Tab-separated table of C-alpha atoms in Angstrom:
chain	number	residue	atom	x	y	z
Z	1308	MET	CA	-86.712	-38.149	-75.271
Z	1309	CYS	CA	-85.826	-41.080	-77.568
Z	1310	PRO	CA	-88.735	-42.597	-79.673
Z	1311	PRO	CA	-90.269	-45.874	-78.479
Z	1312	ALA	CA	-89.285	-49.264	-80.330
Z	1313	LEU	CA	-92.191	-51.447	-79.587
Z	1314	ILE	CA	-90.936	-55.189	-79.015
Z	1315	PRO	CA	-93.513	-57.710	-79.196
Z	1316	PHE	CA	-92.694	-60.335	-77.095
Z	1317	LYS	CA	-94.098	-63.645	-75.682
Z	1318	PRO	CA	-92.337	-64.748	-72.166
Z	1319	VAL	CA	-94.034	-68.109	-71.738
Z	1320	ASN	CA	-93.831	-71.046	-73.819
Z	1321	PRO	CA	-91.976	-69.120	-76.631
Z	1322	LYS	CA	-90.250	-70.405	-79.888
Z	1323	THR	CA	-91.810	-73.753	-80.232
Z	1324	ARG	CA	-90.406	-74.781	-83.195
Z	1325	LEU	CA	-86.962	-75.165	-81.204
Z	1326	ALA	CA	-88.775	-77.585	-79.087
Z	1327	ALA	CA	-86.601	-80.645	-80.402
Z	1328	LEU	CA	-83.544	-79.154	-79.136
Z	1329	LEU	CA	-84.621	-77.072	-76.040
Z	1330	SER	CA	-86.978	-77.676	-73.112
Z	1331	GLN	CA	-89.239	-75.155	-72.491
Z	1332	GLU	CA	-87.401	-73.307	-69.821
Z	1333	GLU	CA	-84.648	-72.998	-71.905
Z	1334	ARG	CA	-86.584	-71.686	-74.689
Z	1335	GLU	CA	-87.919	-69.131	-72.384
Z	1336	GLN	CA	-84.462	-68.278	-70.978
Z	1337	PHE	CA	-83.212	-67.969	-74.414
Z	1338	ALA	CA	-86.167	-65.666	-75.901
Z	1339	ARG	CA	-84.986	-63.620	-73.008
Z	1340	ALA	CA	-81.710	-63.300	-73.814
Z	1341	MET	CA	-82.541	-62.518	-77.368
Z	1342	LEU	CA	-85.104	-60.005	-76.088
Z	1343	GLU	CA	-81.771	-58.403	-73.965
Z	1344	ASP	CA	-79.806	-58.191	-77.407
Z	1345	VAL	CA	-82.586	-56.496	-79.378
Z	1346	LYS	CA	-82.992	-54.041	-76.487
Z	1347	ALA	CA	-79.491	-53.408	-76.436
Z	1348	ALA	CA	-79.056	-52.758	-80.030
Z	1349	VAL	CA	-81.883	-50.297	-80.080
Z	1350	LYS	CA	-80.807	-48.329	-76.966
Z	1351	ASP	CA	-77.483	-48.143	-79.003
Z	1352	ALA	CA	-79.529	-46.501	-81.784
Z	1353	MET	CA	-80.909	-44.162	-79.507
Z	1354	LEU	CA	-84.314	-45.773	-79.373
Z	1355	SER	CA	-86.425	-46.719	-76.025
Z	1356	PRO	CA	-87.717	-50.226	-75.979
Z	1357	VAL	CA	-91.257	-50.665	-74.893
Z	1358	LEU	CA	-92.294	-54.492	-74.688
Z	1359	ALA	CA	-95.598	-55.254	-75.887
Z	1360	CYS	CA	-96.233	-58.773	-74.090
Z	1361	SER	CA	-98.893	-61.410	-74.525
Z	1362	GLU	CA	-98.473	-61.327	-70.324
Z	1363	LEU	CA	-96.505	-59.317	-67.798
Z	1364	PHE	CA	-93.463	-60.714	-66.632
Z	1365	ASP	CA	-90.721	-59.776	-64.421
Z	1366	SER	CA	-88.555	-56.943	-66.104
Z	1367	GLU	CA	-87.835	-53.249	-65.557
Z	1368	ASP	CA	-88.704	-52.458	-69.099
Z	1369	VAL	CA	-91.858	-50.223	-69.894
Z	1370	GLN	CA	-94.544	-52.869	-71.036
Z	1371	VAL	CA	-97.947	-52.788	-72.750
Z	1372	THR	CA	-100.018	-55.926	-72.439
Z	1373	ILE	CA	-101.624	-57.714	-75.287
Z	1374	THR	CA	-103.695	-60.604	-76.002
Z	1375	ASP	CA	-101.444	-63.222	-77.351
Z	1376	THR	CA	-103.971	-63.654	-80.405
Z	1377	ASP	CA	-104.490	-60.067	-81.229
Z	1378	LEU	CA	-101.134	-58.620	-82.175
Z	1379	ASN	CA	-102.558	-56.599	-84.572
Z	1380	GLY	CA	-105.341	-55.030	-82.892
Z	1381	THR	CA	-102.957	-53.890	-79.857
Z	1382	LEU	CA	-100.110	-52.374	-82.288
Z	1383	ASN	CA	-102.993	-50.677	-84.189
Z	1384	ALA	CA	-104.413	-49.297	-81.243
Z	1385	ILE	CA	-101.190	-47.989	-79.947
Z	1386	LEU	CA	-99.906	-46.617	-83.309
Z	1387	PRO	CA	-102.414	-43.515	-83.728
Z	1388	GLN	CA	-101.341	-42.219	-80.001
Z	1389	ASN	CA	-97.779	-41.830	-81.096
Z	1390	ILE	CA	-96.929	-38.437	-82.588
Z	1391	GLY	CA	-93.409	-38.911	-82.988
Z	1392	THR	CA	-91.841	-41.489	-84.921
Z	1393	VAL	CA	-92.027	-45.400	-83.918
Z	1394	MET	CA	-90.088	-48.780	-84.719
Z	1395	ILE	CA	-91.993	-51.915	-84.324
Z	1396	ILE	CA	-89.075	-54.556	-83.903
Z	1397	MET	CA	-89.231	-58.313	-83.448
Z	1398	ALA	CA	-87.891	-59.803	-80.591
Z	1399	ASP	CA	-86.055	-62.866	-82.124
Z	1400	LEU	CA	-83.380	-61.011	-84.091
Z	1401	PRO	CA	-80.191	-61.227	-81.748
Z	1402	LEU	CA	-77.825	-60.229	-84.928
Z	1403	ALA	CA	-79.389	-56.673	-84.500
Z	1404	ASP	CA	-77.010	-54.025	-84.042
Z	1405	ALA	CA	-76.699	-50.249	-83.599
Z	1406	VAL	CA	-75.301	-49.668	-87.334
Z	1407	SER	CA	-78.059	-51.838	-89.091
Z	1408	ILE	CA	-80.620	-50.275	-86.849
Z	1409	ARG	CA	-79.425	-46.725	-87.752
Z	1410	ARG	CA	-79.807	-47.358	-91.437
Z	1411	VAL	CA	-83.465	-48.221	-90.671
Z	1412	THR	CA	-84.202	-44.923	-88.508
Z	1413	SER	CA	-81.876	-42.744	-90.924
Z	1414	THR	CA	-84.487	-43.153	-93.569
Z	1415	GLU	CA	-85.417	-40.302	-96.176
Z	1416	LYS	CA	-88.750	-41.908	-96.717
Z	1417	ASP	CA	-91.923	-41.949	-94.807
Z	1418	MET	CA	-91.132	-45.300	-93.733
Z	1419	ALA	CA	-88.844	-48.310	-93.901
Z	1420	ILE	CA	-89.330	-51.904	-93.570
Z	1421	VAL	CA	-86.922	-55.104	-93.121
Z	1422	PRO	CA	-88.525	-58.108	-94.437
Z	1423	GLY	CA	-88.022	-61.476	-92.337
Z	1424	ARG	CA	-87.106	-64.655	-93.754
Z	1425	GLY	CA	-90.215	-66.514	-95.226
Z	1426	GLY	CA	-92.221	-63.565	-96.082
Z	1427	GLY	CA	-92.585	-62.071	-92.517
Z	1428	THR	CA	-91.635	-58.223	-91.541
Z	1429	ASN	CA	-89.066	-57.914	-88.714
Z	1430	VAL	CA	-88.842	-54.167	-88.398
Z	1431	ILE	CA	-91.201	-51.112	-89.193
Z	1432	TYR	CA	-90.102	-47.338	-88.809
Z	1433	LEU	CA	-92.758	-45.038	-89.088
Z	1434	LYS	CA	-92.532	-41.565	-89.286
Z	1435	GLU	CA	-96.436	-40.885	-89.127
Z	1436	PRO	CA	-97.617	-43.608	-87.284
Z	1437	GLY	CA	-101.383	-42.646	-87.316
Z	1438	LYS	CA	-101.342	-43.289	-91.577
Z	1439	PHE	CA	-100.206	-47.071	-91.162
Z	1440	HIS	CA	-101.722	-50.151	-89.652
Z	1441	VAL	CA	-100.038	-53.476	-89.169
Z	1442	ASP	CA	-101.250	-56.830	-90.732
Z	1443	TYR	CA	-98.863	-59.612	-88.992
Z	1444	TYR	CA	-98.550	-63.008	-90.011
Z	1445	GLY	CA	-98.295	-64.932	-93.308
Z	1446	THR	CA	-96.653	-62.962	-95.995
Z	1447	SER	CA	-96.786	-59.718	-93.886
Z	1448	PHE	CA	-93.997	-58.075	-95.590
Z	1449	LEU	CA	-95.941	-58.239	-99.164
Z	1450	LYS	CA	-99.115	-57.008	-96.972
Z	1451	HIS	CA	-97.206	-54.056	-95.478
Z	1452	MET	CA	-95.945	-53.013	-98.804
Z	1453	LYS	CA	-99.529	-52.708	-100.006
Z	1454	ILE	CA	-100.759	-51.190	-96.938
Z	1455	ALA	CA	-98.179	-48.546	-97.155
Z	1456	GLU	CA	-98.959	-47.965	-101.217
Z	1457	GLU	CA	-102.725	-47.543	-100.403
Z	1458	ALA	CA	-101.713	-44.742	-97.840
Z	1459	GLY	CA	-99.647	-43.244	-100.214
Z	1460	LEU	CA	-96.485	-43.703	-98.170
Z	1461	SER	CA	-92.896	-43.853	-99.658
Z	1462	VAL	CA	-91.056	-47.059	-98.192
Z	1463	ASP	CA	-87.202	-47.920	-97.694
Z	1464	VAL	CA	-86.801	-51.463	-97.885
Z	1465	ILE	CA	-83.687	-51.986	-95.769
Z	1466	ASP	CA	-81.219	-54.617	-97.086
Z	1467	SER	CA	-79.926	-56.023	-93.780
Z	1468	PHE	CA	-78.915	-59.488	-92.939
Z	1469	ARG	CA	-78.330	-58.984	-89.452
Z	1470	LEU	CA	-82.157	-57.782	-89.380
Z	1471	HIS	CA	-83.688	-60.452	-91.710
Z	1472	THR	CA	-82.520	-63.145	-89.875
Z	1473	ASP	CA	-84.988	-64.307	-87.331
Z	1474	ILE	CA	-84.614	-67.331	-85.283
Z	1475	ASP	CA	-87.300	-69.833	-85.602
Z	1476	GLU	CA	-85.874	-73.080	-86.634
Z	1477	PRO	CA	-82.958	-75.459	-85.733
Z	1478	GLU	CA	-81.049	-73.795	-88.692
Z	1479	ASP	CA	-81.047	-70.507	-87.546
Z	1480	LEU	CA	-78.851	-71.155	-84.355
Z	1481	VAL	CA	-76.074	-71.815	-87.189
Z	1482	GLU	CA	-76.568	-67.767	-87.993
Z	1483	LEU	CA	-76.377	-66.999	-84.225
Z	1484	LEU	CA	-73.444	-69.145	-83.469
Z	1485	ILE	CA	-71.650	-67.643	-86.565
Z	1486	HIS	CA	-72.652	-63.992	-86.347
Z	1487	GLY	CA	-73.960	-63.295	-82.693
Z	1488	THR	CA	-71.925	-61.102	-80.019
Z	1489	GLY	CA	-74.319	-60.740	-77.640
Z	1490	LYS	CA	-76.095	-62.612	-74.660
Z	1491	SER	CA	-78.315	-65.111	-76.795
Z	1492	ARG	CA	-75.072	-66.789	-78.389
Z	1493	THR	CA	-73.499	-66.749	-75.060
Z	1494	TYR	CA	-76.664	-68.484	-73.679
Z	1495	LEU	CA	-76.484	-71.026	-76.469
Z	1496	GLU	CA	-72.926	-71.913	-75.760
Z	1497	GLY	CA	-73.125	-72.295	-72.321
Z	1498	LEU	CA	-75.905	-74.997	-73.135
Z	1499	GLY	CA	-72.916	-76.736	-75.273
Z	1500	PHE	CA	-74.323	-75.740	-78.811
Z	1501	ALA	CA	-71.680	-75.844	-81.180
Z	1502	LEU	CA	-71.444	-75.635	-85.028
Z	1503	SER	CA	-70.982	-78.923	-86.764
Z	1504	VAL	CA	-69.942	-79.514	-90.404
Z	1505	ASP	CA	-71.041	-82.754	-92.190
Z	1506	LYS	CA	-70.822	-83.466	-95.820
Z	1507	GLY	CA	-70.124	-79.653	-96.220
Z	1508	ARG	CA	-73.412	-78.703	-94.628
Z	1509	VAL	CA	-73.038	-76.858	-91.536
Z	1510	GLY	CA	-75.422	-77.507	-88.427
Z	1511	VAL	CA	-75.603	-77.102	-84.888
Z	1512	MET	CA	-75.053	-79.689	-82.163
Z	1513	ARG	CA	-75.268	-79.745	-78.806
Z	1514	ASN	CA	-72.418	-81.561	-76.675
Z	1515	ARG	CA	-74.262	-82.264	-73.378
Q	730	MET	CA	-61.562	-51.453	-118.035
Q	731	CYS	CA	-63.983	-52.928	-115.477
Q	732	PRO	CA	-62.613	-55.181	-112.784
Q	733	PRO	CA	-63.780	-58.452	-113.258
Q	734	ALA	CA	-66.247	-60.332	-111.310
Q	735	LEU	CA	-65.332	-63.888	-111.141
Q	736	ILE	CA	-68.498	-66.048	-111.075
Q	737	PRO	CA	-68.100	-70.050	-110.298
Q	738	PHE	CA	-70.650	-71.765	-112.416
Q	739	LYS	CA	-71.779	-75.268	-112.642
Q	740	PRO	CA	-73.867	-75.778	-115.626
Q	741	VAL	CA	-74.585	-79.665	-115.379
Q	742	ASN	CA	-76.877	-80.977	-112.855
Q	743	PRO	CA	-76.721	-77.985	-110.548
Q	744	LYS	CA	-78.880	-77.217	-107.267
Q	745	THR	CA	-79.501	-81.107	-106.382
Q	746	ARG	CA	-81.308	-80.018	-103.268
Q	747	LEU	CA	-83.978	-78.527	-105.663
Q	748	ALA	CA	-84.449	-82.005	-107.151
Q	749	ALA	CA	-87.683	-82.952	-105.398
Q	750	LEU	CA	-89.138	-80.010	-107.055
Q	751	LEU	CA	-87.640	-79.330	-110.453
Q	752	SER	CA	-86.078	-81.689	-113.042
Q	753	GLN	CA	-82.373	-81.894	-113.940
Q	754	GLU	CA	-83.319	-79.703	-117.356
Q	755	GLU	CA	-85.129	-77.173	-115.186
Q	756	ARG	CA	-82.783	-77.216	-112.619
Q	757	GLU	CA	-80.192	-76.087	-115.415
Q	758	GLN	CA	-82.376	-73.760	-116.908
Q	759	PHE	CA	-82.673	-72.133	-113.451
Q	760	ALA	CA	-79.418	-72.140	-112.574
Q	761	ARG	CA	-78.699	-70.168	-116.010
Q	762	ALA	CA	-81.418	-67.676	-115.183
Q	763	MET	CA	-80.086	-66.907	-111.980
Q	764	LEU	CA	-76.781	-66.474	-113.158
Q	765	GLU	CA	-78.165	-64.032	-115.650
Q	766	ASP	CA	-79.359	-62.259	-112.667
Q	767	VAL	CA	-76.259	-62.176	-111.033
Q	768	LYS	CA	-74.357	-61.076	-114.487
Q	769	ALA	CA	-76.853	-58.045	-114.987
Q	770	ALA	CA	-76.296	-56.869	-111.106
Q	771	VAL	CA	-72.654	-57.014	-111.489
Q	772	LYS	CA	-72.726	-55.252	-114.757
Q	773	ASP	CA	-74.887	-52.259	-113.472
Q	774	ALA	CA	-72.263	-52.076	-111.001
Q	775	MET	CA	-69.509	-51.609	-113.416
Q	776	LEU	CA	-67.923	-54.818	-113.076
Q	777	SER	CA	-67.127	-57.217	-115.816
Q	778	PRO	CA	-68.422	-61.194	-115.288
Q	779	VAL	CA	-66.067	-63.630	-115.723
Q	780	LEU	CA	-67.495	-67.360	-115.375
Q	781	ALA	CA	-65.274	-69.987	-113.474
Q	782	CYS	CA	-67.307	-73.082	-115.286
Q	783	SER	CA	-66.938	-76.667	-114.060
Q	784	GLU	CA	-67.130	-77.167	-117.983
Q	785	LEU	CA	-67.248	-75.238	-120.921
Q	786	PHE	CA	-70.967	-74.147	-122.116
Q	787	ASP	CA	-72.687	-72.420	-124.885
Q	788	SER	CA	-72.486	-68.758	-123.832
Q	789	GLU	CA	-71.047	-65.204	-125.177
Q	790	ASP	CA	-69.429	-64.580	-121.563
Q	791	VAL	CA	-65.665	-64.768	-121.045
Q	792	GLN	CA	-64.999	-68.417	-119.212
Q	793	VAL	CA	-62.224	-69.811	-117.332
Q	794	THR	CA	-62.499	-73.675	-116.606
Q	795	ILE	CA	-62.250	-75.410	-113.333
Q	796	THR	CA	-62.583	-78.742	-112.199
Q	797	ASP	CA	-65.299	-79.361	-110.524
Q	798	THR	CA	-63.347	-80.644	-107.249
Q	799	ASP	CA	-60.983	-78.058	-107.225
Q	800	LEU	CA	-62.777	-74.576	-107.048
Q	801	ASN	CA	-60.151	-73.259	-104.524
Q	802	GLY	CA	-57.128	-74.425	-106.518
Q	803	THR	CA	-58.521	-72.737	-109.522
Q	804	LEU	CA	-59.557	-69.753	-108.225
Q	805	ASN	CA	-56.225	-69.362	-106.166
Q	806	ALA	CA	-54.258	-69.670	-109.500
Q	807	ILE	CA	-56.202	-66.699	-110.667
Q	808	LEU	CA	-55.968	-64.394	-107.937
Q	809	PRO	CA	-52.277	-63.484	-107.847
Q	810	GLN	CA	-52.403	-62.922	-111.818
Q	811	ASN	CA	-54.731	-59.712	-111.158
Q	812	ILE	CA	-53.237	-56.454	-110.232
Q	813	GLY	CA	-56.428	-54.583	-109.577
Q	814	THR	CA	-59.333	-55.194	-107.698
Q	815	VAL	CA	-61.070	-58.671	-108.043
Q	816	MET	CA	-64.718	-59.812	-106.854
Q	817	ILE	CA	-65.412	-63.689	-106.619
Q	818	ILE	CA	-69.521	-63.839	-106.610
Q	819	MET	CA	-71.572	-66.791	-106.462
Q	820	ALA	CA	-73.967	-67.656	-108.937
Q	821	ASP	CA	-76.903	-68.495	-107.147
Q	822	LEU	CA	-77.548	-64.959	-105.784
Q	823	PRO	CA	-80.619	-63.754	-107.840
Q	824	LEU	CA	-81.683	-61.031	-105.519
Q	825	ALA	CA	-78.309	-59.628	-106.069
Q	826	ASP	CA	-78.630	-55.774	-107.385
Q	827	ALA	CA	-76.526	-52.882	-108.242
Q	828	VAL	CA	-77.131	-50.990	-105.213
Q	829	SER	CA	-76.071	-54.108	-102.930
Q	830	ILE	CA	-73.052	-54.926	-104.978
Q	831	ARG	CA	-71.891	-51.480	-104.838
Q	832	ARG	CA	-71.819	-51.220	-101.143
Q	833	VAL	CA	-69.310	-54.170	-101.370
Q	834	THR	CA	-67.282	-52.318	-103.741
Q	835	SER	CA	-67.225	-49.147	-102.079
Q	836	THR	CA	-65.681	-50.435	-99.011
Q	837	GLU	CA	-62.561	-48.364	-97.415
Q	838	LYS	CA	-61.169	-51.939	-96.188
Q	839	ASP	CA	-58.718	-53.974	-97.555
Q	840	MET	CA	-61.507	-56.505	-98.535
Q	841	ALA	CA	-64.898	-56.715	-97.830
Q	842	ILE	CA	-67.061	-60.387	-97.611
Q	843	VAL	CA	-70.816	-61.153	-97.653
Q	844	PRO	CA	-71.530	-64.305	-95.703
Q	845	GLY	CA	-74.169	-66.668	-97.000
Q	846	ARG	CA	-76.858	-68.668	-94.919
Q	847	GLY	CA	-75.456	-71.284	-92.970
Q	848	GLY	CA	-71.635	-70.044	-92.932
Q	849	GLY	CA	-70.688	-69.802	-96.632
Q	850	THR	CA	-69.079	-66.886	-98.408
Q	851	ASN	CA	-71.326	-65.297	-101.183
Q	852	VAL	CA	-69.113	-62.384	-102.402
Q	853	ILE	CA	-65.391	-61.721	-101.436
Q	854	TYR	CA	-63.896	-58.831	-102.989
Q	855	LEU	CA	-60.153	-57.919	-102.964
Q	856	LYS	CA	-58.490	-54.748	-103.409
Q	857	GLU	CA	-55.000	-56.603	-103.547
Q	858	PRO	CA	-55.771	-60.385	-104.682
Q	859	GLY	CA	-52.581	-61.535	-104.480
Q	860	LYS	CA	-52.321	-61.083	-100.635
Q	861	PHE	CA	-55.667	-63.506	-100.190
Q	862	HIS	CA	-56.466	-66.893	-101.027
Q	863	VAL	CA	-59.855	-68.565	-100.829
Q	864	ASP	CA	-60.863	-71.764	-98.794
Q	865	TYR	CA	-64.664	-72.355	-99.975
Q	866	TYR	CA	-66.960	-75.144	-98.408
Q	867	GLY	CA	-68.233	-75.840	-94.827
Q	868	THR	CA	-67.757	-72.871	-92.594
Q	869	SER	CA	-65.983	-70.718	-95.296
Q	870	PHE	CA	-66.718	-67.416	-93.921
Q	871	LEU	CA	-64.782	-68.054	-90.713
Q	872	LYS	CA	-62.242	-69.489	-92.702
Q	873	HIS	CA	-62.110	-66.498	-94.744
Q	874	MET	CA	-61.919	-64.063	-91.857
Q	875	LYS	CA	-59.102	-66.014	-90.547
Q	876	ILE	CA	-57.210	-66.131	-93.902
Q	877	ALA	CA	-57.645	-62.036	-93.682
Q	878	GLU	CA	-56.929	-61.720	-90.392
Q	879	GLU	CA	-53.542	-63.747	-90.814
Q	880	ALA	CA	-52.760	-61.562	-93.894
Q	881	GLY	CA	-52.923	-58.399	-92.102
Q	882	LEU	CA	-56.158	-57.478	-94.207
Q	883	SER	CA	-58.938	-54.968	-92.823
Q	884	VAL	CA	-62.190	-56.770	-93.647
Q	885	ASP	CA	-65.654	-55.030	-94.032
Q	886	VAL	CA	-68.598	-57.547	-93.509
Q	887	ILE	CA	-71.520	-56.172	-95.607
Q	888	ASP	CA	-74.777	-56.539	-94.087
Q	889	SER	CA	-77.237	-57.424	-97.034
Q	890	PHE	CA	-79.784	-60.079	-97.095
Q	891	ARG	CA	-80.064	-59.682	-101.033
Q	892	LEU	CA	-76.286	-61.093	-101.211
Q	893	HIS	CA	-76.909	-63.415	-98.104
Q	894	THR	CA	-79.682	-65.181	-99.601
Q	895	ASP	CA	-78.150	-68.065	-101.674
Q	896	ILE	CA	-80.926	-70.318	-103.437
Q	897	ASP	CA	-80.317	-74.013	-101.984
Q	898	GLU	CA	-83.332	-75.148	-100.667
Q	899	PRO	CA	-86.885	-75.404	-101.671
Q	900	GLU	CA	-87.793	-72.861	-98.982
Q	901	ASP	CA	-85.390	-70.542	-100.535
Q	902	LEU	CA	-87.583	-69.832	-103.703
Q	903	VAL	CA	-89.866	-68.295	-101.016
Q	904	GLU	CA	-87.137	-65.299	-100.982
Q	905	LEU	CA	-87.048	-65.390	-104.763
Q	906	LEU	CA	-90.587	-65.263	-104.842
Q	907	ILE	CA	-91.113	-62.457	-102.780
Q	908	HIS	CA	-88.057	-60.341	-103.462
Q	909	GLY	CA	-86.630	-61.305	-106.863
Q	910	THR	CA	-87.260	-58.940	-109.880
Q	911	GLY	CA	-85.463	-60.775	-112.861
Q	912	LYS	CA	-85.374	-63.937	-115.177
Q	913	SER	CA	-84.943	-66.608	-112.292
Q	914	ARG	CA	-88.347	-65.260	-110.685
Q	915	THR	CA	-89.974	-64.996	-114.235
Q	916	TYR	CA	-88.664	-68.655	-114.843
Q	917	LEU	CA	-89.877	-70.105	-111.643
Q	918	GLU	CA	-93.445	-68.558	-112.264
Q	919	GLY	CA	-93.250	-69.656	-115.536
Q	920	LEU	CA	-93.279	-73.266	-114.206
Q	921	GLY	CA	-96.045	-72.605	-112.074
Q	922	PHE	CA	-94.683	-71.820	-109.108
Q	923	ALA	CA	-96.395	-69.628	-106.541
Q	924	LEU	CA	-96.343	-68.944	-102.663
Q	925	SER	CA	-98.551	-70.531	-100.365
Q	926	VAL	CA	-99.711	-70.054	-96.900
Q	927	ASP	CA	-100.361	-72.884	-94.607
Q	928	LYS	CA	-101.046	-72.283	-90.874
Q	929	GLY	CA	-99.187	-68.947	-90.956
Q	930	ARG	CA	-96.094	-70.559	-92.560
Q	931	VAL	CA	-95.193	-69.565	-95.912
Q	932	GLY	CA	-94.284	-71.939	-98.433
Q	933	VAL	CA	-93.964	-72.368	-102.367
Q	934	MET	CA	-96.429	-74.871	-104.397
Q	935	ARG	CA	-96.017	-75.536	-108.104
Q	936	ASN	CA	-99.592	-75.435	-109.811
Q	937	ARG	CA	-98.800	-77.436	-112.928
């Protein structure tokens, strides 16, 4: 049995910071494409994806439902129920691949963590989930490092730009169009997005 | 003899995208502090820093002078003169450490590359420098991958957020205040910079 990879996911009106570029329906489809990329990567790394959704949606995945406002409470209720290892990985990491995820799961420490851009936490991997609790939002990376220290857990900070790069802002789409290899890149390109270079700065443009 | 790590550096009026937060003198001191962090990291990884400066400045480092507008031409004149391995590493990577740089130098491929944020190239490591030429600016990562392919060189893309995170924009300072351990973080903190959290988004504020 593969260990679970919990993936928090918001199927309705996600990624609002991309609203200037994508309609709500497009953002929902884009978020699903990114989720598919993350699921493919964790499966390739021999983990079993479990969606932690803000509401049920039509998919064949194992799902647990969370209330949109209580990600922390829901995850902290789940963690002690697991006796084996657990990963928590965000759904907006379309550059994730099996190699980067295996760097996380092969840690020799009690846990591994991958910081997100801007102080967030993109991946947590716990060998003894009951000894840890999550505290997402804000500078969650620093909070999680402190929680680990207080719990006496040794921590590996995994140095990966593939797992560090969460897609939140329009400029993040540049990374996906350069380094992506999965469904979310294909989806964006299908909408007409391409790289643009203006005065040496690289951005994205939408051609149709 | 340690192999050279060429570090392009602009001592006068650098990092203009930080001008809203830092005066020209502060930007020059900050750029030097970042350079010191990069130099310390490459030395720890058993490389010998060589500055490629847009003008001579007062330091004890080995220097070669380049004209500000011709980084590519200068580097491409230097590369064939080297018979051993050569690294080219940017000066604005204050999160660089010996571990991440050793991941680059331990490649088994003909060369290794670390993409920067926004399509740039932060590190290039060449086992046969005469077979490659650089083409910085714009989407240089994609250009360098193509140059390598045309030269028949095998390439390792090193997945490191420490070497991926170049400090250009105000929001990049968040990364330095969270993950930095060297002189440039100390310099920023000495100016009164600290993390701020506003509606769940993390930024920086200057207290004085």
